[in-house]
mmCIF file of C-alpha atoms in Angstrom:
data_model
loop_
_atom_site.group_PDB
_atom_site.id
_atom_site.type_symbol
_atom_site.label_atom_id
_atom_site.label_comp_id
_atom_site.label_asym_id
_atom_site.label_seq_id
_atom_site.Cartn_x
_atom_site.Cartn_y
_atom_site.Cartn_z
ATOM 1 C CA MET B 1 189.301 232.512 -59.455
ATOM 2 C CA ALA B 2 188.906 236.210 -60.276
ATOM 3 C CA ARG B 3 186.299 236.516 -57.516
ATOM 4 C CA ASN B 4 188.782 235.082 -55.020
ATOM 5 C CA ALA B 5 191.463 237.537 -56.104
ATOM 6 C CA ASP B 6 189.023 240.441 -55.762
ATOM 7 C CA ALA B 7 187.940 239.248 -52.306
ATOM 8 C CA ILE B 8 191.546 238.902 -51.164
ATOM 9 C CA ARG B 9 192.398 242.357 -52.536
ATOM 10 C CA GLU B 10 189.379 243.837 -50.741
ATOM 11 C CA GLN B 11 190.365 242.188 -47.452
ATOM 12 C CA ALA B 12 193.941 243.398 -47.866
ATOM 13 C CA ASP B 13 192.675 246.953 -48.357
ATOM 14 C CA GLU B 14 190.604 246.679 -45.174
ATOM 15 C CA VAL B 15 193.588 245.370 -43.211
ATOM 16 C CA ARG B 16 195.741 248.170 -44.645
ATOM 17 C CA VAL B 17 193.227 250.841 -43.581
ATOM 18 C CA LEU B 18 192.929 249.326 -40.097
ATOM 19 C CA GLY B 19 196.722 249.202 -39.769
ATOM 20 C CA ALA B 20 197.046 252.833 -40.878
ATOM 21 C CA GLU B 21 194.418 253.907 -38.337
ATOM 22 C CA ARG B 22 196.261 252.075 -35.560
ATOM 23 C CA LEU B 23 199.591 253.610 -36.556
ATOM 24 C CA ASP B 24 197.977 257.067 -36.587
ATOM 25 C CA ALA B 25 196.540 256.478 -33.107
ATOM 26 C CA ALA B 26 199.925 255.354 -31.784
ATOM 27 C CA ALA B 27 201.659 258.360 -33.353
ATOM 28 C CA SER B 28 199.095 260.710 -31.810
ATOM 29 C CA ALA B 29 199.537 259.114 -28.388
ATOM 30 C CA ILE B 30 203.284 259.788 -28.258
ATOM 31 C CA TRP B 31 203.154 263.212 -29.950
ATOM 32 C CA PRO B 32 203.304 265.208 -26.651
ATOM 33 C CA GLU B 33 206.530 263.402 -25.669
ATOM 34 C CA VAL B 34 207.938 263.994 -29.157
ATOM 35 C CA MET B 35 207.297 267.730 -28.801
ATOM 36 C CA ASP B 36 208.821 267.716 -25.298
ATOM 37 C CA GLY B 37 212.108 266.536 -26.810
ATOM 38 C CA ASP B 38 212.025 262.906 -25.663
ATOM 39 C CA LEU B 39 214.536 261.303 -28.049
ATOM 40 C CA ARG B 40 213.154 257.798 -27.615
ATOM 41 C CA ALA B 41 209.647 259.040 -28.411
ATOM 42 C CA GLN B 42 210.998 260.893 -31.455
ATOM 43 C CA ASP B 43 212.714 257.748 -32.698
ATOM 44 C CA THR B 44 209.562 255.712 -32.124
ATOM 45 C CA TRP B 45 207.458 258.322 -33.926
ATOM 46 C CA LEU B 46 209.809 258.327 -36.935
ATOM 47 C CA GLN B 47 209.722 254.520 -37.096
ATOM 48 C CA ASN B 48 205.929 254.660 -36.870
ATOM 49 C CA ARG B 49 205.697 257.142 -39.742
ATOM 50 C CA ALA B 50 208.104 255.073 -41.855
ATOM 51 C CA ARG B 51 205.950 252.003 -41.279
ATOM 52 C CA HIS B 52 202.848 254.043 -42.129
ATOM 53 C CA ALA B 53 204.405 255.181 -45.425
ATOM 54 C CA THR B 54 205.423 251.612 -46.269
ATOM 55 C CA LEU B 55 201.977 250.252 -45.421
ATOM 56 C CA LEU B 56 200.276 252.772 -47.706
ATOM 57 C CA GLY B 57 202.885 252.500 -50.453
ATOM 58 C CA LEU B 58 203.900 256.143 -50.086
ATOM 59 C CA ASP B 59 207.622 255.393 -50.090
ATOM 60 C CA VAL B 60 207.602 253.490 -53.389
ATOM 61 C CA ARG B 61 209.524 255.341 -56.070
ATOM 62 C CA ASP B 62 208.537 255.073 -59.706
ATOM 63 C CA ALA B 63 211.425 253.365 -61.543
ATOM 64 C CA GLY B 64 211.374 256.125 -64.166
ATOM 65 C CA THR B 65 211.691 258.955 -61.648
ATOM 66 C CA PRO B 66 215.249 259.993 -60.786
ATOM 67 C CA LEU B 67 216.079 260.671 -57.153
ATOM 68 C CA VAL B 68 217.782 263.932 -58.165
ATOM 69 C CA SER B 69 216.639 265.932 -61.155
ATOM 70 C CA GLY B 70 219.563 268.327 -61.478
ATOM 71 C CA PRO B 71 223.078 269.072 -60.313
ATOM 72 C CA VAL B 72 223.666 268.899 -56.579
ATOM 73 C CA SER B 73 226.171 270.980 -54.669
ATOM 74 C CA ILE B 74 226.926 270.458 -50.991
ATOM 75 C CA ASN B 75 228.778 273.140 -49.085
ATOM 76 C CA VAL B 76 230.097 272.379 -45.623
ATOM 77 C CA VAL B 77 230.468 275.261 -43.211
ATOM 78 C CA PRO B 78 232.166 274.477 -39.897
ATOM 79 C CA PRO B 79 230.189 275.904 -36.957
ATOM 80 C CA TRP B 80 232.968 278.302 -35.976
ATOM 81 C CA GLU B 81 232.909 279.834 -39.458
ATOM 82 C CA ALA B 82 229.113 279.857 -39.657
ATOM 83 C CA GLN B 83 229.047 281.986 -36.492
ATOM 84 C CA GLN B 84 231.267 284.491 -38.270
ATOM 85 C CA GLY B 85 228.919 284.712 -41.252
ATOM 86 C CA ALA B 86 230.671 282.368 -43.693
ATOM 87 C CA SER B 87 228.406 280.705 -46.216
ATOM 88 C CA VAL B 88 230.791 278.580 -48.302
ATOM 89 C CA VAL B 89 234.044 276.984 -47.170
ATOM 90 C CA GLU B 90 236.554 275.136 -49.284
ATOM 91 C CA HIS B 91 237.195 271.635 -47.980
ATOM 92 C CA GLU B 92 240.206 271.279 -45.715
ATOM 93 C CA ASP B 93 241.490 267.894 -44.600
ATOM 94 C CA ASN B 94 242.206 269.005 -41.045
ATOM 95 C CA PRO B 95 240.564 272.348 -40.302
ATOM 96 C CA VAL B 96 241.669 273.909 -37.044
ATOM 97 C CA PRO B 97 238.928 275.696 -35.147
ATOM 98 C CA PRO B 98 239.694 279.153 -33.784
ATOM 99 C CA ALA B 99 240.255 279.669 -30.089
ATOM 100 C CA PRO B 100 237.025 279.950 -28.074
ATOM 101 C CA GLU B 101 237.957 283.494 -27.048
ATOM 102 C CA SER B 102 237.468 284.619 -30.652
ATOM 103 C CA PHE B 103 233.826 283.475 -30.765
ATOM 104 C CA PRO B 104 231.255 286.269 -30.630
ATOM 105 C CA GLU B 105 229.113 286.500 -27.517
ATOM 106 C CA PRO B 106 225.727 284.809 -27.904
ATOM 107 C CA PRO B 107 222.841 287.300 -28.144
ATOM 108 C CA PHE B 108 221.150 285.881 -25.049
ATOM 109 C CA ALA B 109 224.175 286.297 -22.720
#
């Protein structure tokens, strides 16, 4: 019985390696389109990498490891304030963006 379990485990490892190699080949094949900005290719590549991580057990979290190890602070900066150099903005329920005329000129204009 133990020999059967070892044989099955060995075959599963071989299938896992073959699957990982195929996923790597597929990811490499679409990489030029990903870098060209093709959104469908990017989505496909991300799905491929997620499947690769699942296949190899890379996305399994140890039950004793917390997702966050310390306090977390999230600051939201609206784009119109980020352009003006703001780094932290207090939350407003309905922020009103400034008029477009008040935006600085882009450096490439």
